[in-house]
C-alpha cells in the first residue's frame, strides 16, 4: 500500500507550526475519530467528511458536496479492513490527502480523485468503475497517480511510475498536485518505518518531488517536504537549526516592531495593505545561517505586504524605499517578469531603526494564493469558458510551462528506465530557468529571420539552445552569435540574451563528442549520444543510446485527453519482438534484458502492454504464480541477432587498480557502447561491476562476454538474470 503509518513523534512537527498554511491538527483528529465511527451519513454527508467539506466550502462556496460524499463512501467501503502500520483505518490516509488539498483551495474534481487515489492500486475497484461512477476526468486523475506494479516492471517500477505520472501531468497538472499531497502525508507519518526505508523515500522526495513542487509553484507543500526531508537525512543540522529557532523565539522579535512601523507608513499614505511577519521554515533558516554564518532575529522571517491591485504593489515599494533605507542589491521584480513556476512578487529589503535588515515581499492577495498553492490555486484550468471555441477533444493548458514540455519531449525518446531516472533527477536539479530570444541566421549571410523566446535551465549553453529550438536538426549547428557577437557552442547563456544559431548547409554534419561536455539539458545530451552511437534504421524514430530501433505506439495510446483514462504511458516497443496479442505494445524487461536468440516468454500487464522476459528470469516464476496472463512472443526474423540491442552484464572480479579502465577498453574493442555503469563497494577483495551496454548486433554478445572474461582479475561475466540467481546461492 502506498501510505505509511502515523508517527506522533515526527521531528518535523514543530517546524510545521511556523508561518505557513498547514493542516489543522484538530481537523486531523476529527476525521480520524469520524473514520472510526464509519460512514453513517448525517444530513447526507458522512461524519468524516464534515471538516473537509467545511474547508472546501471556505474556498468554493457553491461546491457540490454530493460527489465528494459518494467518493468517500466508495473509498471507505473499498479500504474497509485495511489498516495503516499505526493501526488506524486506512481511509484516514486518503482523507488526510484530501484535506491537504482542500486547505490549498483545490476544486471539487481534484478532491474527488484524491479520495479515490489508492482505490485502484490497493483494492478491487477498477478504472472502469471509477469512470462509470465519477466520469472520465476523475478517472484520468486516479489513473495518473496509480503506481505500476513491481511484479510487472521489477526494478524499473519506480522510474516507470514517475514517467507515467509525468506524462499524465502533461495532460492535466492536477495529477501531480494529488501526488505531492499524497507524498506529504506519507512523509509526515514515516516515523515507524525502518531508518533505511525512511532515508530511501526521503532521497526520492528530495530529488524528484520537491523540485516538482517548486516548478509547479506549490510552495506550501514544498516547504514542509523540505523540512521533513531535512529532519531525516540531516538530523544533526536539523537539531541545531531547531534549537536556534527555539532560542530566538524567546527573545523580542524585531520584525514585529518593524511591521507596526510599516503599517503606520502605509496607512498615512492611504494604501490599504495587510502587513504580516512570515517566519522562515527550518531549511530556509539553515540556508541563511550557512550564507551569513551568523543569525539575527530578523533573519528568522520576512515581512509580507498584501494589497489588492498590481499597481498597489509598486506604490508600497515607493513608500518603503522613501521612508526606510533600502538595500538596493536585494530588489527583484517578479511581477513584471514572473518566475517560470507562476510566482509573482516584488522582493526588497529595508533597514530598520536598530540596523536590522528585513527582507520584504510585496504581492496581491491573488499572487499570494498562487505563491502558496501554485497550480492548485488556479482551480480547473480545463473548465470550459463562455465563448470558448476550442476544437472538440483538445484542451489549452495555461499551466504547462516550457520545462514540462521539454521534459515530456526527452522522456519520449528515452525508453531505458535507468537513463530516464538519471536524466530526470539531473533535469530537476536545475532549479532556475532563463529566457533566450532566438532568431535563425541563414547560411547565406542574409539577415536573421523568424525568432521567438525559448526557456532553458540556468547554465545552459548554445548547444542546449540549438537542440531546444531545432531538435535533431541541431546536429548541423556549427556556431552561434550571442548578443550580436560570434561565440562558440560552449558559450553559457544568460537570461535575456539574444541568440542566432549558425547552421551548416551540409546536412551530413554532426556533433563531436565534446558537445556532451557543453550540454546541460537531457534532451541535448540524449540526442547527441544517439547520433554518436550510430545511424538509425530508415523510418525508425530515433532511439536513446542503449536501445534498438523503436516504433511509435498505436495512435489510440498516444492520444491525450479525457477520453483516454486508463491508458498507461509505456515505453515504445522494440521492433525485434512479435507478441501473440494483437494491438499490444511490447516492452523488453529491464530486469533480464533479453536479446536474440534468448528463449523468451511474455506476460500481459496493466495498460495492454506485454513485457518480454528471458525464460530463465526469476520474475517469470513470480508472475506466473500471481496468475499473470502468459503471452507467446518470438523474435522477429527467427531471432538471428541481426539487430542492435541493449543488455545488462555483471562482471565478478578481484579488486585491483585500473580494473574499470581495462573492462571499459575490452567493451569498446567489441564495438559496444556503455549506456550506464555501476561499481559496488569491494567485499572480501571481490567487486562487482554492472554495465548496461548497447550492442550493434546481438550476435556479438558471446564474443563480448569472452573478451570481458579475459581481463585480468575477472573470474566471471554473467547476464543480469543469471547473476541474480547466482547471488541467491551464495552463503
Short mmCIF file of C-alpha atoms in Angstrom, two decimals, residues 305-558:
data_model
loop_
_atom_site.label_atom_id
_atom_site.label_comp_id
_atom_site.label_asym_id
_atom_site.label_seq_id
_atom_site.Cartn_x
_atom_site.Cartn_y
_atom_site.Cartn_z
CA UNK A 305 2.71 43.00 2.47
CA UNK A 306 -0.57 42.05 0.76
CA UNK A 307 -2.56 44.53 -1.35
CA UNK A 308 -5.50 44.45 -3.74
CA UNK A 309 -4.07 45.50 -7.13
CA UNK A 310 -0.80 45.20 -9.04
CA UNK A 311 -0.37 48.99 -9.04
CA UNK A 312 -0.60 48.99 -5.23
CA UNK A 313 2.49 46.76 -5.07
CA UNK A 314 4.60 49.45 -6.70
CA UNK A 315 3.01 52.13 -4.51
CA UNK A 316 4.02 50.15 -1.41
CA UNK A 317 7.53 49.74 -2.82
CA UNK A 318 7.84 53.50 -3.31
CA UNK A 319 6.73 54.26 0.24
CA UNK A 320 9.11 51.71 1.75
CA UNK A 321 12.08 52.99 -0.23
CA UNK A 322 11.17 56.57 0.73
CA UNK A 323 10.63 56.05 4.45
CA UNK A 324 13.27 53.35 5.08
CA UNK A 325 16.79 52.78 3.79
CA UNK A 326 16.56 50.15 1.04
CA UNK A 327 19.18 47.50 0.27
CA UNK A 328 19.31 48.06 -3.47
CA UNK A 329 21.01 44.77 -4.30
CA UNK A 330 18.05 42.85 -2.82
CA UNK A 331 15.43 44.32 -5.18
CA UNK A 332 13.80 41.91 -7.66
CA UNK A 333 10.66 42.43 -9.74
CA UNK A 334 8.89 39.12 -10.28
CA UNK A 335 5.63 40.87 -11.20
CA UNK A 336 6.91 42.34 -14.46
CA UNK A 337 8.95 39.17 -15.08
CA UNK A 338 7.22 36.21 -13.32
CA UNK A 339 9.19 33.09 -12.47
CA UNK A 340 8.70 30.02 -14.61
CA UNK A 341 6.55 28.46 -11.85
CA UNK A 342 3.84 31.19 -11.93
CA UNK A 343 5.37 33.04 -8.95
CA UNK A 344 4.83 36.83 -8.85
CA UNK A 345 6.01 39.24 -6.16
CA UNK A 346 8.22 42.24 -5.51
CA UNK A 347 11.26 41.47 -3.38
CA UNK A 348 13.17 44.14 -1.50
CA UNK A 349 14.95 44.66 1.82
CA UNK A 350 14.84 47.65 4.13
CA UNK A 351 16.86 48.66 7.18
CA UNK A 352 15.01 49.16 10.45
CA UNK A 353 15.73 51.79 13.13
CA UNK A 354 18.06 49.47 15.04
CA UNK A 355 20.01 48.50 11.93
CA UNK A 356 18.23 45.21 11.36
CA UNK A 357 17.70 44.28 7.70
CA UNK A 358 14.24 42.94 6.90
CA UNK A 359 13.59 41.12 3.64
CA UNK A 360 10.16 42.17 2.36
CA UNK A 361 7.74 40.56 -0.07
CA UNK A 362 5.04 42.66 -1.72
CA UNK A 363 2.22 40.99 -3.64
CA UNK A 364 -1.53 40.99 -4.20
CA UNK A 365 -3.81 38.54 -2.40
CA UNK A 366 -4.22 36.55 -5.63
CA UNK A 367 -0.46 36.45 -6.14
CA UNK A 368 -0.13 35.16 -2.58
CA UNK A 369 -2.62 32.36 -3.22
CA UNK A 370 -0.68 31.32 -6.32
CA UNK A 371 2.64 31.64 -4.48
CA UNK A 372 1.40 29.25 -1.80
CA UNK A 373 -0.62 26.79 -3.85
CA UNK A 374 0.78 27.21 -7.38
CA UNK A 375 -1.25 25.37 -9.99
CA UNK A 376 -3.69 24.22 -7.30
CA UNK A 377 -4.81 27.83 -6.82
CA UNK A 378 -5.85 28.03 -10.48
CA UNK A 379 -8.70 25.59 -9.92
CA UNK A 380 -9.61 23.59 -13.02
CA UNK A 381 -7.61 25.11 -15.90
CA UNK A 382 -9.52 22.94 -18.36
CA UNK A 383 -13.03 24.06 -17.45
CA UNK A 384 -14.87 25.47 -20.49
CA UNK A 385 -15.23 29.25 -20.57
CA UNK A 386 -18.00 31.34 -22.08
CA UNK A 387 -17.45 31.88 -25.76
CA UNK A 388 -14.59 29.42 -25.94
CA UNK A 389 -14.26 27.87 -29.34
CA UNK A 390 -11.69 25.17 -28.76
CA UNK A 391 -11.72 22.11 -31.04
CA UNK A 392 -13.53 19.13 -29.59
CA UNK A 393 -11.26 16.89 -27.54
CA UNK A 394 -8.48 19.46 -27.21
CA UNK A 395 -7.59 21.47 -24.13
CA UNK A 396 -5.40 24.54 -23.95
CA UNK A 397 -3.39 24.16 -20.76
CA UNK A 398 -2.20 27.56 -19.46
CA UNK A 399 -0.20 25.87 -16.70
CA UNK A 400 2.08 23.79 -18.92
CA UNK A 401 5.37 25.71 -18.85
CA UNK A 402 8.38 25.22 -21.07
CA UNK A 403 10.25 22.98 -18.61
CA UNK A 404 7.40 20.45 -18.60
CA UNK A 405 7.16 20.42 -22.38
CA UNK A 406 10.91 19.81 -22.61
CA UNK A 407 10.78 17.06 -20.03
CA UNK A 408 7.94 15.29 -21.82
CA UNK A 409 9.79 15.52 -25.12
CA UNK A 410 13.06 13.98 -23.98
CA UNK A 411 11.37 11.26 -21.92
CA UNK A 412 9.52 10.18 -25.07
CA UNK A 413 12.82 9.27 -26.67
CA UNK A 414 14.29 7.66 -23.55
CA UNK A 415 12.76 4.21 -23.16
CA UNK A 416 15.59 2.92 -20.95
CA UNK A 417 14.39 3.28 -17.31
CA UNK A 418 17.88 3.80 -15.86
CA UNK A 419 18.71 6.57 -18.33
CA UNK A 420 15.31 8.16 -17.80
CA UNK A 421 15.65 8.09 -13.99
CA UNK A 422 19.14 9.59 -14.04
CA UNK A 423 18.17 12.24 -16.60
CA UNK A 424 15.03 13.16 -14.66
CA UNK A 425 16.98 13.80 -11.46
CA UNK A 426 19.58 15.83 -13.35
CA UNK A 427 16.90 17.91 -15.07
CA UNK A 428 15.00 18.60 -11.85
CA UNK A 429 18.23 19.57 -10.07
CA UNK A 430 18.34 22.63 -12.33
CA UNK A 431 16.02 24.81 -10.30
CA UNK A 432 16.26 28.11 -12.20
CA UNK A 433 15.18 28.97 -15.73
CA UNK A 434 16.35 31.63 -18.17
CA UNK A 435 14.72 33.07 -21.29
CA UNK A 436 16.72 33.43 -24.50
CA UNK A 437 15.46 35.25 -27.60
CA UNK A 438 16.39 33.18 -30.60
CA UNK A 439 16.44 34.04 -34.33
CA UNK A 440 17.60 31.88 -37.23
CA UNK A 441 20.73 33.00 -39.07
CA UNK A 442 20.65 31.76 -42.70
CA UNK A 443 23.85 30.24 -44.02
CA UNK A 444 23.96 32.67 -46.99
CA UNK A 445 24.70 35.63 -44.70
CA UNK A 446 21.30 37.31 -45.10
CA UNK A 447 19.69 38.97 -42.05
CA UNK A 448 18.26 36.72 -39.30
CA UNK A 449 14.67 35.59 -39.76
CA UNK A 450 11.98 34.16 -37.52
CA UNK A 451 12.59 34.29 -33.83
CA UNK A 452 10.94 33.67 -30.52
CA UNK A 453 11.67 33.16 -26.84
CA UNK A 454 12.82 29.79 -25.57
CA UNK A 455 13.14 28.71 -21.96
CA UNK A 456 16.28 26.93 -20.77
CA UNK A 457 17.68 25.91 -17.38
CA UNK A 458 20.22 28.29 -15.88
CA UNK A 459 23.71 27.41 -17.06
CA UNK A 460 22.55 26.13 -20.44
CA UNK A 461 24.86 26.61 -23.42
CA UNK A 462 24.37 27.33 -27.11
CA UNK A 463 24.33 23.56 -27.64
CA UNK A 464 21.26 23.25 -25.39
CA UNK A 465 19.56 26.15 -27.18
CA UNK A 466 20.22 24.56 -30.57
CA UNK A 467 18.52 21.27 -29.62
CA UNK A 468 15.68 23.08 -27.84
CA UNK A 469 14.93 25.12 -30.98
CA UNK A 470 15.70 22.68 -33.78
CA UNK A 471 15.55 19.18 -32.30
CA UNK A 472 17.88 16.75 -34.02
CA UNK A 473 18.39 19.17 -36.91
CA UNK A 474 20.76 20.85 -34.44
CA UNK A 475 23.32 18.19 -35.36
CA UNK A 476 24.19 20.59 -38.23
CA UNK A 477 24.85 23.60 -35.97
CA UNK A 478 28.39 24.97 -36.41
CA UNK A 479 28.36 28.14 -34.32
CA UNK A 480 26.32 30.98 -32.87
CA UNK A 481 26.07 34.71 -32.36
CA UNK A 482 25.26 35.76 -28.81
CA UNK A 483 24.11 39.37 -28.49
CA UNK A 484 25.43 40.00 -31.99
CA UNK A 485 28.93 38.60 -31.41
CA UNK A 486 30.34 35.34 -32.72
CA UNK A 487 30.51 32.72 -29.97
CA UNK A 488 31.42 29.07 -29.61
CA UNK A 489 28.73 26.49 -28.99
CA UNK A 490 30.12 26.00 -25.49
CA UNK A 491 29.17 29.58 -24.53
CA UNK A 492 26.93 29.69 -21.45
CA UNK A 493 23.78 31.74 -22.00
CA UNK A 494 22.23 34.25 -19.59
CA UNK A 495 18.72 35.48 -19.04
CA UNK A 496 17.67 37.89 -21.80
CA UNK A 497 20.45 37.00 -24.28
CA UNK A 498 19.70 37.17 -28.00
CA UNK A 499 20.93 34.17 -29.97
CA UNK A 500 21.44 33.36 -33.64
CA UNK A 501 22.33 29.76 -34.42
CA UNK A 502 24.55 29.16 -37.45
CA UNK A 503 23.65 26.00 -39.37
CA UNK A 504 25.87 24.13 -41.83
CA UNK A 505 24.46 23.79 -45.37
CA UNK A 506 25.64 20.15 -45.41
CA UNK A 507 23.09 18.01 -43.62
CA UNK A 508 25.73 15.31 -43.13
CA UNK A 509 27.44 17.42 -40.47
CA UNK A 510 27.17 16.14 -36.93
CA UNK A 511 28.15 16.78 -33.32
CA UNK A 512 31.51 15.93 -31.83
CA UNK A 513 31.91 14.05 -28.53
CA UNK A 514 32.98 17.34 -26.90
CA UNK A 515 29.41 18.59 -27.27
CA UNK A 516 28.42 16.29 -24.43
CA UNK A 517 30.68 18.34 -22.13
CA UNK A 518 28.76 21.51 -23.04
CA UNK A 519 25.22 20.10 -22.99
CA UNK A 520 23.26 20.53 -19.79
CA UNK A 521 19.71 19.56 -20.79
CA UNK A 522 18.80 15.86 -21.05
CA UNK A 523 17.23 16.47 -24.48
CA UNK A 524 20.54 17.70 -25.90
CA UNK A 525 22.66 15.02 -24.20
CA UNK A 526 20.42 12.19 -25.34
CA UNK A 527 20.20 13.46 -28.92
CA UNK A 528 23.98 13.81 -29.14
CA UNK A 529 24.52 10.37 -27.62
CA UNK A 530 22.12 8.81 -30.14
CA UNK A 531 23.97 10.41 -33.04
CA UNK A 532 27.38 9.32 -31.73
CA UNK A 533 26.13 5.75 -31.18
CA UNK A 534 25.43 5.36 -34.91
CA UNK A 535 22.71 5.86 -37.53
CA UNK A 536 19.19 4.54 -37.06
CA UNK A 537 17.30 2.29 -39.43
CA UNK A 538 15.35 4.21 -42.10
CA UNK A 539 11.87 5.08 -40.92
CA UNK A 540 12.51 4.37 -37.26
CA UNK A 541 12.05 7.09 -34.66
CA UNK A 542 15.45 7.89 -33.09
CA UNK A 543 16.12 5.73 -30.06
CA UNK A 544 18.09 6.57 -26.97
CA UNK A 545 21.60 5.31 -26.62
CA UNK A 546 21.33 1.75 -25.40
CA UNK A 547 18.08 0.89 -27.21
CA UNK A 548 17.44 -0.71 -30.56
CA UNK A 549 15.20 0.83 -33.24
CA UNK A 550 11.75 1.65 -31.90
CA UNK A 551 8.36 2.34 -33.38
CA UNK A 552 5.65 4.71 -32.25
CA UNK A 553 2.92 3.20 -30.07
CA UNK A 554 -0.54 2.88 -31.64
CA UNK A 555 -2.32 6.17 -32.25
CA UNK A 556 -5.05 5.37 -29.73
CA UNK A 557 -2.39 5.09 -27.00
CA UNK A 558 -0.72 8.37 -27.97
#
